[in-house]
Amino acid sequence: MDLKAIIRDVYDFPKKGIVFKDITTLLMHPKAFDQSIDDLCQPFQDKGIELVVGIEARGFLFGGAMARQLGAGFIPVRKPGKLPADIIKETYSLEYGSDTVEIHADAIRLGQKILVVDDLLATGGTAAAAVKLVEKLGGQIAGVAFLIELDFLNGREKLKDYSIHSLIHFNSE
Ligand code: AMP
């Protein structure tokens, strides 16, 4: 199945000039969703992944299903103020301003093997911040997986020390 063809481009969302890659058209298609989870998990099947870290919000959709398939637990990385217990946070810069992500301080034990998941790799700031949170807690990054990578934004540069698995590549907007 051609997963790339099922992703919808929405122009000028959330602001003018952005081409938003809408994955809801993939999620609602049972075979496409199933195949995307299989393909995302494939390189990590025998790697002893203990925990999948999913990034809010669309990383939850893929990360949750992947955790189940890999026999791993799931940890959410969330936007500020959403997690109820003690957290640690990481702030990263955007084109204008900055953003912050948080994780529960007791989510990971030293040396646990972690797979970080999000729907899309753009500039790489979000995923790199999630990776930092995992490492601050003593987790060992086994890989970083994305459904979609926007190659032209060169986000993998920020993750160059890690094994990156992206299913679908866009070379231009
Ligand atoms: P970045 O930190 O620049 O790699 O941005 C990645 C995050 O922003 C991911 O959580 C994506 O869901 C979201 N994102 C960035 N650009 C797009 C886009 N063109 N279409 C859909 N989501 C995007």
Tab-separated table of N, CA and C and ligand atoms in Angstrom:
chain	number	residue	atom	x	y	z
A	1	MET	N	0.823	-1.204	0.000
A	1	MET	CA	0.000	0.000	0.000
A	1	MET	C	0.859	1.256	0.000
A	2	ASP	N	0.469	2.256	-0.790
A	2	ASP	CA	1.263	3.477	-0.877
A	2	ASP	C	0.858	4.452	0.241
A	3	LEU	N	1.598	4.396	1.341
A	3	LEU	CA	1.241	5.228	2.499
A	3	LEU	C	1.396	6.717	2.183
A	4	LYS	N	2.383	7.022	1.358
A	4	LYS	CA	2.646	8.440	1.045
A	4	LYS	C	1.430	9.085	0.365
A	5	ALA	N	0.789	8.297	-0.503
A	5	ALA	CA	-0.320	8.843	-1.288
A	5	ALA	C	-1.548	9.140	-0.425
A	6	ILE	N	-1.598	8.525	0.755
A	6	ILE	CA	-2.798	8.642	1.587
A	6	ILE	C	-2.700	9.807	2.588
A	7	ILE	N	-1.512	10.422	2.650
A	7	ILE	CA	-1.342	11.587	3.534
A	7	ILE	C	-1.819	12.838	2.805
A	8	ARG	N	-2.611	13.630	3.529
A	8	ARG	CA	-3.229	14.802	2.884
A	8	ARG	C	-2.427	16.071	3.153
A	9	ASP	N	-2.169	16.829	2.103
A	9	ASP	CA	-1.531	18.144	2.253
A	9	ASP	C	-2.603	19.191	2.528
A	10	VAL	N	-2.423	19.938	3.617
A	10	VAL	CA	-3.342	21.049	3.888
A	10	VAL	C	-2.524	22.335	3.838
A	11	TYR	N	-2.871	23.184	2.896
A	11	TYR	CA	-2.078	24.398	2.680
A	11	TYR	C	-2.445	25.497	3.665
A	12	ASP	N	-1.424	26.245	4.090
A	12	ASP	CA	-1.604	27.400	4.973
A	12	ASP	C	-2.212	27.032	6.320
A	13	PHE	N	-1.845	25.864	6.858
A	13	PHE	CA	-2.252	25.467	8.213
A	13	PHE	C	-1.006	25.046	8.981
A	14	PRO	N	-0.853	25.454	10.244
A	14	PRO	CA	-1.710	26.360	11.036
A	14	PRO	C	-1.508	27.835	10.712
A	15	LYS	N	-0.529	28.139	9.850
A	15	LYS	CA	-0.419	29.540	9.412
A	15	LYS	C	0.045	29.603	7.964
A	16	LYS	N	-0.093	30.770	7.390
A	16	LYS	CA	0.198	30.976	5.969
A	16	LYS	C	1.619	30.503	5.615
A	17	GLY	N	1.743	29.796	4.515
A	17	GLY	CA	3.054	29.364	4.038
A	17	GLY	C	3.426	27.950	4.469
A	18	ILE	N	2.700	27.375	5.443
A	18	ILE	CA	2.993	26.010	5.904
A	18	ILE	C	2.141	25.008	5.119
A	19	VAL	N	2.791	23.934	4.667
A	19	VAL	CA	2.029	22.809	4.097
A	19	VAL	C	1.964	21.748	5.189
A	20	PHE	N	0.803	21.582	5.770
A	20	PHE	CA	0.629	20.668	6.903
A	20	PHE	C	0.379	19.259	6.381
A	21	LYS	N	1.162	18.303	6.876
A	21	LYS	CA	0.988	16.901	6.492
A	21	LYS	C	-0.046	16.284	7.431
A	22	ASP	N	-1.242	16.080	6.910
A	22	ASP	CA	-2.373	15.611	7.719
A	22	ASP	C	-2.435	14.084	7.686
A	23	ILE	N	-2.154	13.474	8.848
A	23	ILE	CA	-2.105	12.006	8.914
A	23	ILE	C	-3.459	11.390	9.284
A	24	THR	N	-4.481	12.220	9.507
A	24	THR	CA	-5.793	11.648	9.881
A	24	THR	C	-6.357	10.793	8.744
A	25	THR	N	-5.985	11.118	7.507
A	25	THR	CA	-6.459	10.340	6.361
A	25	THR	C	-5.824	8.946	6.333
A	26	LEU	N	-4.659	8.818	6.946
A	26	LEU	CA	-4.023	7.498	7.078
A	26	LEU	C	-4.623	6.740	8.260
A	27	LEU	N	-4.808	7.446	9.369
A	27	LEU	CA	-5.315	6.789	10.587
A	27	LEU	C	-6.682	6.154	10.373
A	28	MET	N	-7.523	6.796	9.563
A	28	MET	CA	-8.895	6.286	9.428
A	28	MET	C	-9.000	5.119	8.446
A	29	HIS	N	-7.864	4.780	7.831
A	29	HIS	CA	-7.829	3.688	6.860
A	29	HIS	C	-7.197	2.476	7.555
A	30	PRO	N	-7.996	1.456	7.919
A	30	PRO	CA	-7.468	0.372	8.763
A	30	PRO	C	-6.197	-0.277	8.226
A	31	LYS	N	-6.164	-0.557	6.924
A	31	LYS	CA	-4.986	-1.255	6.365
A	31	LYS	C	-3.763	-0.349	6.372
A	32	ALA	N	-3.953	0.929	6.092
A	32	ALA	CA	-2.831	1.866	6.072
A	32	ALA	C	-2.272	2.058	7.485
A	33	PHE	N	-3.153	2.193	8.465
A	33	PHE	CA	-2.710	2.367	9.853
A	33	PHE	C	-1.946	1.116	10.302
A	34	ASP	N	-2.508	-0.033	10.014
A	34	ASP	CA	-1.880	-1.301	10.388
A	34	ASP	C	-0.496	-1.426	9.760
A	35	GLN	N	-0.417	-1.144	8.471
A	35	GLN	CA	0.872	-1.256	7.769
A	35	GLN	C	1.886	-0.250	8.304
A	36	SER	N	1.427	0.955	8.623
A	36	SER	CA	2.371	1.962	9.127
A	36	SER	C	2.972	1.509	10.460
A	37	ILE	N	2.178	0.881	11.308
A	37	ILE	CA	2.704	0.412	12.605
A	37	ILE	C	3.693	-0.737	12.378
A	38	ASP	N	3.322	-1.677	11.516
A	38	ASP	CA	4.242	-2.786	11.183
A	38	ASP	C	5.571	-2.250	10.668
A	39	ASP	N	5.504	-1.329	9.715
A	39	ASP	CA	6.726	-0.829	9.067
A	39	ASP	C	7.566	0.017	10.029
A	40	LEU	N	6.894	0.780	10.887
A	40	LEU	CA	7.635	1.585	11.870
A	40	LEU	C	8.369	0.689	12.869
A	41	CYS	N	7.745	-0.441	13.229
A	41	CYS	CA	8.327	-1.333	14.241
A	41	CYS	C	9.408	-2.239	13.675
A	42	GLN	N	9.361	-2.474	12.385
A	42	GLN	CA	10.173	-3.526	11.756
A	42	GLN	C	11.654	-3.538	12.200
A	43	PRO	N	12.384	-2.403	12.132
A	43	PRO	CA	13.812	-2.470	12.502
A	43	PRO	C	14.040	-2.668	14.000
A	44	PHE	N	13.005	-2.505	14.800
A	44	PHE	CA	13.178	-2.525	16.260
A	44	PHE	C	12.605	-3.789	16.897
A	45	GLN	N	12.100	-4.679	16.051
A	45	GLN	CA	11.376	-5.860	16.538
A	45	GLN	C	12.202	-6.709	17.518
A	46	ASP	N	13.476	-6.916	17.203
A	46	ASP	CA	14.294	-7.777	18.075
A	46	ASP	C	15.357	-6.992	18.830
A	47	LYS	N	15.096	-5.735	19.092
A	47	LYS	CA	16.118	-4.875	19.698
A	47	LYS	C	15.941	-4.694	21.206
A	48	GLY	N	15.006	-5.416	21.760
A	48	GLY	CA	14.825	-5.352	23.215
A	48	GLY	C	14.331	-4.008	23.721
A	49	ILE	N	13.494	-3.342	22.919
A	49	ILE	CA	12.934	-2.048	23.349
A	49	ILE	C	12.056	-2.264	24.584
A	50	GLU	N	12.349	-1.504	25.640
A	50	GLU	CA	11.572	-1.659	26.877
A	50	GLU	C	10.466	-0.610	26.994
A	51	LEU	N	10.734	0.573	26.422
A	51	LEU	CA	9.761	1.667	26.518
A	51	LEU	C	9.745	2.470	25.222
A	52	VAL	N	8.532	2.800	24.781
A	52	VAL	CA	8.375	3.724	23.660
A	52	VAL	C	7.986	5.078	24.240
A	53	VAL	N	8.717	6.121	23.854
A	53	VAL	CA	8.392	7.485	24.272
A	53	VAL	C	7.692	8.167	23.096
A	54	GLY	N	6.436	8.559	23.276
A	54	GLY	CA	5.676	9.228	22.224
A	54	GLY	C	5.554	10.709	22.525
A	55	ILE	N	5.682	11.533	21.488
A	55	ILE	CA	5.645	12.991	21.654
A	55	ILE	C	4.237	13.506	21.346
A	56	GLU	N	3.715	14.340	22.256
A	56	GLU	CA	2.369	14.905	22.118
A	56	GLU	C	2.220	15.642	20.785
A	57	ALA	N	1.130	15.534	20.105
A	57	ALA	CA	0.034	14.634	20.381
A	57	ALA	C	0.021	13.462	19.399
A	58	ARG	N	0.458	13.709	18.181
A	58	ARG	CA	0.323	12.647	17.181
A	58	ARG	C	1.312	11.516	17.415
A	59	GLY	N	2.378	11.796	18.158
A	59	GLY	CA	3.301	10.722	18.527
A	59	GLY	C	2.656	9.705	19.457
A	60	PHE	N	1.567	10.108	20.145
A	60	PHE	CA	0.852	9.155	21.007
A	60	PHE	C	0.149	8.094	20.162
A	61	LEU	N	-0.377	8.539	19.022
A	61	LEU	CA	-1.195	7.639	18.201
A	61	LEU	C	-0.341	6.504	17.638
A	62	PHE	N	0.842	6.863	17.159
A	62	PHE	CA	1.730	5.846	16.597
A	62	PHE	C	2.507	5.134	17.706
A	63	GLY	N	3.004	5.905	18.650
A	63	GLY	CA	3.814	5.333	19.726
A	63	GLY	C	3.051	4.330	20.573
A	64	GLY	N	1.795	4.616	20.845
A	64	GLY	CA	0.991	3.693	21.662
A	64	GLY	C	0.825	2.351	20.974
A	65	ALA	N	0.474	2.406	19.694
A	65	ALA	CA	0.283	1.158	18.923
A	65	ALA	C	1.614	0.412	18.780
A	66	MET	N	2.695	1.160	18.598
A	66	MET	CA	4.019	0.520	18.458
A	66	MET	C	4.449	-0.156	19.760
A	67	ALA	N	4.180	0.505	20.884
A	67	ALA	CA	4.550	-0.079	22.183
A	67	ALA	C	3.886	-1.443	22.329
A	68	ARG	N	2.611	-1.511	21.986
A	68	ARG	CA	1.876	-2.778	22.110
A	68	ARG	C	2.522	-3.845	21.226
A	69	GLN	N	2.835	-3.466	20.003
A	69	GLN	CA	3.418	-4.428	19.053
A	69	GLN	C	4.814	-4.883	19.487
A	70	LEU	N	5.576	-3.979	20.120
A	70	LEU	CA	6.954	-4.310	20.517
A	70	LEU	C	7.015	-4.942	21.909
A	71	GLY	N	5.856	-5.081	22.548
A	71	GLY	CA	5.841	-5.626	23.907
A	71	GLY	C	6.525	-4.690	24.890
A	72	ALA	N	6.420	-3.387	24.620
A	72	ALA	CA	7.076	-2.372	25.459
A	72	ALA	C	6.021	-1.563	26.204
A	73	GLY	N	6.480	-0.793	27.189
A	73	GLY	CA	5.605	0.173	27.836
A	73	GLY	C	5.594	1.468	27.038
A	74	PHE	N	4.744	2.400	27.461
A	74	PHE	CA	4.635	3.683	26.748
A	74	PHE	C	4.789	4.838	27.726
A	75	ILE	N	5.553	5.855	27.312
A	75	ILE	CA	5.732	7.066	28.128
A	75	ILE	C	5.372	8.286	27.278
A	76	PRO	N	4.491	9.150	27.788
A	76	PRO	CA	4.195	10.380	27.047
A	76	PRO	C	5.188	11.501	27.357
A	77	VAL	N	5.637	12.182	26.300
A	77	VAL	CA	6.333	13.469	26.447
A	77	VAL	C	5.298	14.527	26.085
A	78	ARG	N	5.059	15.456	27.040
A	78	ARG	CA	3.925	16.352	26.865
A	78	ARG	C	4.309	17.823	26.880
A	79	LYS	N	3.381	18.631	26.417
A	79	LYS	CA	3.556	20.082	26.487
A	79	LYS	C	3.402	20.527	27.947
A	80	PRO	N	3.887	21.717	28.277
A	80	PRO	CA	3.943	22.125	29.686
A	80	PRO	C	2.595	22.088	30.409
A	81	GLY	N	2.668	21.628	31.667
A	81	GLY	CA	1.504	21.694	32.548
A	81	GLY	C	0.504	20.571	32.406
A	82	LYS	N	0.803	19.559	31.611
A	82	LYS	CA	-0.182	18.491	31.370
A	82	LYS	C	0.059	17.265	32.243
A	83	LEU	N	1.325	17.017	32.608
A	83	LEU	CA	1.626	15.804	33.377
A	83	LEU	C	1.408	16.072	34.863
A	84	PRO	N	0.724	15.150	35.572
A	84	PRO	CA	0.295	15.432	36.946
A	84	PRO	C	1.374	15.283	38.026
A	85	ALA	N	2.354	14.406	37.823
A	85	ALA	CA	3.329	14.130	38.890
A	85	ALA	C	4.598	14.962	38.664
A	86	ASP	N	5.671	14.649	39.395
A	86	ASP	CA	6.921	15.407	39.257
A	86	ASP	C	7.486	15.252	37.844
A	87	ILE	N	7.964	16.362	37.270
A	87	ILE	CA	8.465	16.328	35.883
A	87	ILE	C	9.890	16.891	35.811
A	88	ILE	N	10.553	16.563	34.678
A	88	ILE	CA	11.701	17.353	34.262
A	88	ILE	C	11.347	17.927	32.890
A	89	LYS	N	11.989	19.038	32.520
A	89	LYS	CA	11.615	19.687	31.264
A	89	LYS	C	12.829	20.037	30.415
A	90	GLU	N	12.565	20.251	29.139
A	90	GLU	CA	13.619	20.659	28.206
A	90	GLU	C	13.024	21.742	27.302
A	91	THR	N	13.759	22.857	27.199
A	91	THR	CA	13.297	23.959	26.345
A	91	THR	C	14.188	24.032	25.110
A	92	TYR	N	13.572	24.243	23.957
A	92	TYR	CA	14.345	24.313	22.710
A	92	TYR	C	13.858	25.501	21.892
A	93	SER	N	14.734	26.004	21.019
A	93	SER	CA	14.352	27.219	20.297
A	93	SER	C	13.672	26.910	18.975
A	94	LEU	N	12.737	27.765	18.627
A	94	LEU	CA	12.020	27.699	17.354
A	94	LEU	C	12.476	28.882	16.509
A	95	GLU	N	11.939	28.986	15.301
A	95	GLU	CA	12.286	30.117	14.440
A	95	GLU	C	12.000	31.437	15.177
A	96	TYR	N	10.818	31.515	15.789
A	96	TYR	CA	10.481	32.669	16.640
A	96	TYR	C	10.127	32.132	18.010
A	97	GLY	N	10.976	32.403	18.993
A	97	GLY	CA	10.651	32.002	20.363
A	97	GLY	C	11.153	30.622	20.717
A	98	SER	N	10.446	29.985	21.665
A	98	SER	CA	10.908	28.683	22.149
A	98	SER	C	9.717	27.817	22.554
A	99	ASP	N	9.997	26.555	22.765
A	99	ASP	CA	8.972	25.608	23.185
A	99	ASP	C	9.559	24.720	24.271
A	100	THR	N	8.687	24.080	25.039
A	100	THR	CA	9.148	23.233	26.131
A	100	THR	C	8.392	21.907	26.096
A	101	VAL	N	9.101	20.826	26.406
A	101	VAL	CA	8.447	19.518	26.565
A	101	VAL	C	8.814	18.952	27.939
A	102	GLU	N	7.933	18.107	28.461
A	102	GLU	CA	8.103	17.574	29.816
A	102	GLU	C	7.891	16.060	29.835
A	103	ILE	N	8.501	15.430	30.842
A	103	ILE	CA	8.340	13.984	31.035
A	103	ILE	C	8.281	13.731	32.544
A	104	HIS	N	7.590	12.696	32.952
A	104	HIS	CA	7.565	12.363	34.377
A	104	HIS	C	8.972	11.960	34.833
A	105	ALA	N	9.384	12.521	35.955
A	105	ALA	CA	10.755	12.339	36.447
A	105	ALA	C	11.064	10.878	36.791
A	106	ASP	N	10.026	10.087	37.084
A	106	ASP	CA	10.262	8.688	37.475
A	106	ASP	C	9.915	7.699	36.355
A	107	ALA	N	9.835	8.212	35.102
A	107	ALA	CA	9.329	7.360	34.016
A	107	ALA	C	10.326	6.301	33.546
A	108	ILE	N	11.623	6.559	33.714
A	108	ILE	CA	12.647	5.687	33.123
A	108	ILE	C	13.669	5.300	34.183
A	109	ARG	N	14.075	4.028	34.146
A	109	ARG	CA	15.168	3.583	35.029
A	109	ARG	C	16.478	3.549	34.246
A	110	LEU	N	17.584	3.689	34.975
A	110	LEU	CA	18.912	3.757	34.373
A	110	LEU	C	19.143	2.604	33.381
A	111	GLY	N	19.554	2.938	32.160
A	111	GLY	CA	19.944	1.920	31.187
A	111	GLY	C	18.803	1.305	30.388
A	112	GLN	N	17.565	1.713	30.656
A	112	GLN	CA	16.454	1.115	29.887
A	112	GLN	C	16.546	1.512	28.413
A	113	LYS	N	16.158	0.580	27.550
A	113	LYS	CA	16.250	0.810	26.102
A	113	LYS	C	14.980	1.484	25.604
A	114	ILE	N	15.180	2.655	24.986
A	114	ILE	CA	14.050	3.530	24.657
A	114	ILE	C	13.985	3.793	23.156
A	115	LEU	N	12.758	3.758	22.632
A	115	LEU	CA	12.504	4.175	21.252
A	115	LEU	C	11.640	5.434	21.304
A	116	VAL	N	12.121	6.527	20.705
A	116	VAL	CA	11.367	7.785	20.676
A	116	VAL	C	10.589	7.854	19.362
A	117	VAL	N	9.307	8.247	19.445
A	117	VAL	CA	8.435	8.226	18.266
A	117	VAL	C	7.667	9.533	18.124
A	118	ASP	N	7.616	10.045	16.888
A	118	ASP	CA	6.696	11.138	16.566
A	118	ASP	C	6.156	10.911	15.164
A	119	ASP	N	5.121	11.649	14.810
A	119	ASP	CA	4.551	11.447	13.467
A	119	ASP	C	5.458	12.031	12.397
A	120	LEU	N	6.162	13.138	12.734
A	120	LEU	CA	6.848	13.866	11.659
A	120	LEU	C	8.125	14.535	12.157
A	121	LEU	N	9.196	14.387	11.373
A	121	LEU	CA	10.456	15.080	11.646
A	121	LEU	C	10.540	16.286	10.713
A	122	ALA	N	10.529	17.488	11.317
A	122	ALA	CA	10.664	18.719	10.517
A	122	ALA	C	12.055	19.295	10.788
A	123	THR	N	12.185	20.282	11.667
A	123	THR	CA	13.516	20.839	11.953
A	123	THR	C	14.280	20.011	12.990
A	124	GLY	N	13.582	19.118	13.674
A	124	GLY	CA	14.243	18.196	14.605
A	124	GLY	C	14.302	18.673	16.050
A	125	GLY	N	13.877	19.905	16.309
A	125	GLY	CA	13.978	20.453	17.669
A	125	GLY	C	13.167	19.667	18.691
A	126	THR	N	11.958	19.286	18.320
A	126	THR	CA	11.068	18.578	19.256
A	126	THR	C	11.639	17.217	19.617
A	127	ALA	N	12.025	16.455	18.597
A	127	ALA	CA	12.543	15.100	18.852
A	127	ALA	C	13.864	15.168	19.620
A	128	ALA	N	14.717	16.136	19.283
A	128	ALA	CA	15.995	16.258	19.995
A	128	ALA	C	15.758	16.576	21.470
A	129	ALA	N	14.743	17.390	21.763
A	129	ALA	CA	14.414	17.712	23.158
A	129	ALA	C	13.906	16.463	23.880
A	130	ALA	N	13.090	15.666	23.207
A	130	ALA	CA	12.578	14.423	23.816
A	130	ALA	C	13.734	13.462	24.109
A	131	VAL	N	14.669	13.371	23.176
A	131	VAL	CA	15.857	12.518	23.363
A	131	VAL	C	16.650	12.977	24.589
A	132	LYS	N	16.789	14.296	24.736
A	132	LYS	CA	17.527	14.840	25.891
A	132	LYS	C	16.849	14.474	27.200
A	133	LEU	N	15.521	14.556	27.212
A	133	LEU	CA	14.780	14.199	28.436
A	133	LEU	C	15.053	12.745	28.814
A	134	VAL	N	15.005	11.873	27.817
A	134	VAL	CA	15.247	10.442	28.057
A	134	VAL	C	16.656	10.244	28.620
A	135	GLU	N	17.625	10.915	28.026
A	135	GLU	CA	19.015	10.731	28.468
A	135	GLU	C	19.246	11.326	29.862
A	136	LYS	N	18.575	12.439	30.169
A	136	LYS	CA	18.682	13.024	31.513
A	136	LYS	C	18.211	12.029	32.577
A	137	LEU	N	17.236	11.190	32.199
A	137	LEU	CA	16.707	10.210	33.154
A	137	LEU	C	17.507	8.909	33.128
A	138	GLY	N	18.544	8.854	32.292
A	138	GLY	CA	19.408	7.675	32.261
A	138	GLY	C	18.997	6.618	31.254
A	139	GLY	N	18.021	6.934	30.410
A	139	GLY	CA	17.597	5.985	29.374
A	139	GLY	C	18.611	5.907	28.250
A	140	GLN	N	18.587	4.770	27.556
A	140	GLN	CA	19.504	4.551	26.441
A	140	GLN	C	18.671	4.583	25.150
A	141	ILE	N	18.991	5.521	24.254
A	141	ILE	CA	18.196	5.668	23.029
A	141	ILE	C	18.564	4.571	22.035
A	142	ALA	N	17.602	3.695	21.745
A	142	ALA	CA	17.838	2.624	20.770
A	142	ALA	C	17.495	3.092	19.359
A	143	GLY	N	16.701	4.148	19.257
A	143	GLY	CA	16.342	4.672	17.948
A	143	GLY	C	15.294	5.761	18.071
A	144	VAL	N	15.089	6.452	16.928
A	144	VAL	CA	14.074	7.496	16.851
A	144	VAL	C	13.295	7.218	15.563
A	145	ALA	N	11.960	7.092	15.686
A	145	ALA	CA	11.156	6.685	14.527
A	145	ALA	C	10.103	7.738	14.192
A	146	PHE	N	9.940	7.968	12.894
A	146	PHE	CA	8.952	8.932	12.412
A	146	PHE	C	8.170	8.304	11.261
A	147	LEU	N	6.886	8.611	11.195
A	147	LEU	CA	6.131	8.214	10.011
A	147	LEU	C	6.635	9.010	8.805
A	148	ILE	N	6.830	10.320	9.018
A	148	ILE	CA	7.175	11.223	7.911
A	148	ILE	C	8.437	12.015	8.240
A	149	GLU	N	9.299	12.175	7.243
A	149	GLU	CA	10.455	13.072	7.388
A	149	GLU	C	10.425	14.101	6.260
A	150	LEU	N	10.536	15.388	6.639
A	150	LEU	CA	10.649	16.453	5.639
A	150	LEU	C	12.138	16.673	5.407
A	151	ASP	N	12.672	15.974	4.409
A	151	ASP	CA	14.130	15.932	4.206
A	151	ASP	C	14.744	17.322	4.046
A	152	PHE	N	13.987	18.208	3.378
A	152	PHE	CA	14.537	19.527	3.038
A	152	PHE	C	14.754	20.416	4.262
A	153	LEU	N	14.212	20.030	5.420
A	153	LEU	CA	14.437	20.825	6.649
A	153	LEU	C	15.638	20.307	7.451
A	154	ASN	N	16.169	19.162	7.017
A	154	ASN	CA	17.428	18.660	7.569
A	154	ASN	C	17.402	18.410	9.087
A	155	GLY	N	16.250	17.991	9.576
A	155	GLY	CA	16.106	17.738	11.014
A	155	GLY	C	17.012	16.634	11.520
A	156	ARG	N	17.397	15.705	10.633
A	156	ARG	CA	18.229	14.576	11.111
A	156	ARG	C	19.612	15.026	11.577
A	157	GLU	N	20.003	16.227	11.155
A	157	GLU	CA	21.266	16.797	11.634
A	157	GLU	C	21.273	16.905	13.169
A	158	LYS	N	20.120	17.267	13.745
A	158	LYS	CA	20.024	17.409	15.213
A	158	LYS	C	20.002	16.051	15.923
A	159	LEU	N	19.824	14.973	15.128
A	159	LEU	CA	19.730	13.629	15.719
A	159	LEU	C	20.823	12.725	15.163
A	160	LYS	N	21.932	13.340	14.748
A	160	LYS	CA	22.920	12.584	13.973
A	160	LYS	C	23.620	11.483	14.772
A	161	ASP	N	23.554	11.548	16.080
A	161	ASP	CA	24.192	10.501	16.890
A	161	ASP	C	23.299	9.281	17.096
A	162	TYR	N	22.101	9.313	16.506
A	162	TYR	CA	21.122	8.254	16.788
A	162	TYR	C	20.673	7.566	15.509
A	163	SER	N	20.125	6.379	15.694
A	163	SER	CA	19.585	5.633	14.568
A	163	SER	C	18.168	6.143	14.271
A	164	ILE	N	17.982	6.679	13.061
A	164	ILE	CA	16.693	7.285	12.687
A	164	ILE	C	15.992	6.397	11.671
A	165	HIS	N	14.716	6.132	11.921
A	165	HIS	CA	13.923	5.333	10.981
A	165	HIS	C	12.701	6.146	10.567
A	166	SER	N	12.672	6.618	9.314
A	166	SER	CA	11.510	7.359	8.802
A	166	SER	C	10.908	6.574	7.655
A	167	LEU	N	9.581	6.444	7.664
A	167	LEU	CA	8.934	5.622	6.627
A	167	LEU	C	8.735	6.376	5.326
A	168	ILE	N	8.348	7.637	5.431
A	168	ILE	CA	7.929	8.385	4.236
A	168	ILE	C	8.755	9.660	4.149
A	169	HIS	N	9.333	9.897	2.998
A	169	HIS	CA	10.179	11.087	2.820
A	169	HIS	C	9.546	12.070	1.836
A	170	PHE	N	9.578	13.342	2.197
A	170	PHE	CA	9.203	14.402	1.253
A	170	PHE	C	10.456	15.235	1.015
A	171	ASN	N	10.817	15.381	-0.263
A	171	ASN	CA	12.049	16.099	-0.612
A	171	ASN	C	11.816	17.577	-0.850
A	172	SER	N	10.556	17.965	-0.985
A	172	SER	CA	10.217	19.385	-1.113
A	172	SER	C	8.782	19.548	-0.649
A	173	GLU	N	8.398	20.812	-0.413
A	173	GLU	CA	7.014	21.064	0.026
A	173	GLU	C	6.060	20.734	-1.122
B	1	AMP	P1	10.227	19.994	14.516
B	1	AMP	O1	10.511	20.210	15.954
B	1	AMP	O2	10.446	21.217	13.670
B	1	AMP	O3	10.904	18.765	13.954
B	1	AMP	O4	8.655	19.765	14.394
B	1	AMP	C1	8.104	18.521	14.635
B	1	AMP	C2	6.749	18.615	15.279
B	1	AMP	O5	5.922	19.599	14.668
B	1	AMP	C3	6.043	17.287	15.151
B	1	AMP	O6	5.407	16.986	16.389
B	1	AMP	C4	5.056	17.496	14.021
B	1	AMP	O7	3.844	16.860	14.310
B	1	AMP	C5	4.884	19.002	13.889
B	1	AMP	N1	5.049	19.501	12.512
B	1	AMP	C6	6.037	20.305	12.053
B	1	AMP	N2	5.878	20.596	10.759
B	1	AMP	C7	4.765	19.949	10.347
B	1	AMP	C8	4.082	19.818	9.078
B	1	AMP	N3	4.507	20.427	7.969
B	1	AMP	N4	2.973	19.050	9.038
B	1	AMP	C9	2.537	18.421	10.155
B	1	AMP	N5	3.123	18.496	11.357
B	1	AMP	C10	4.223	19.257	11.466
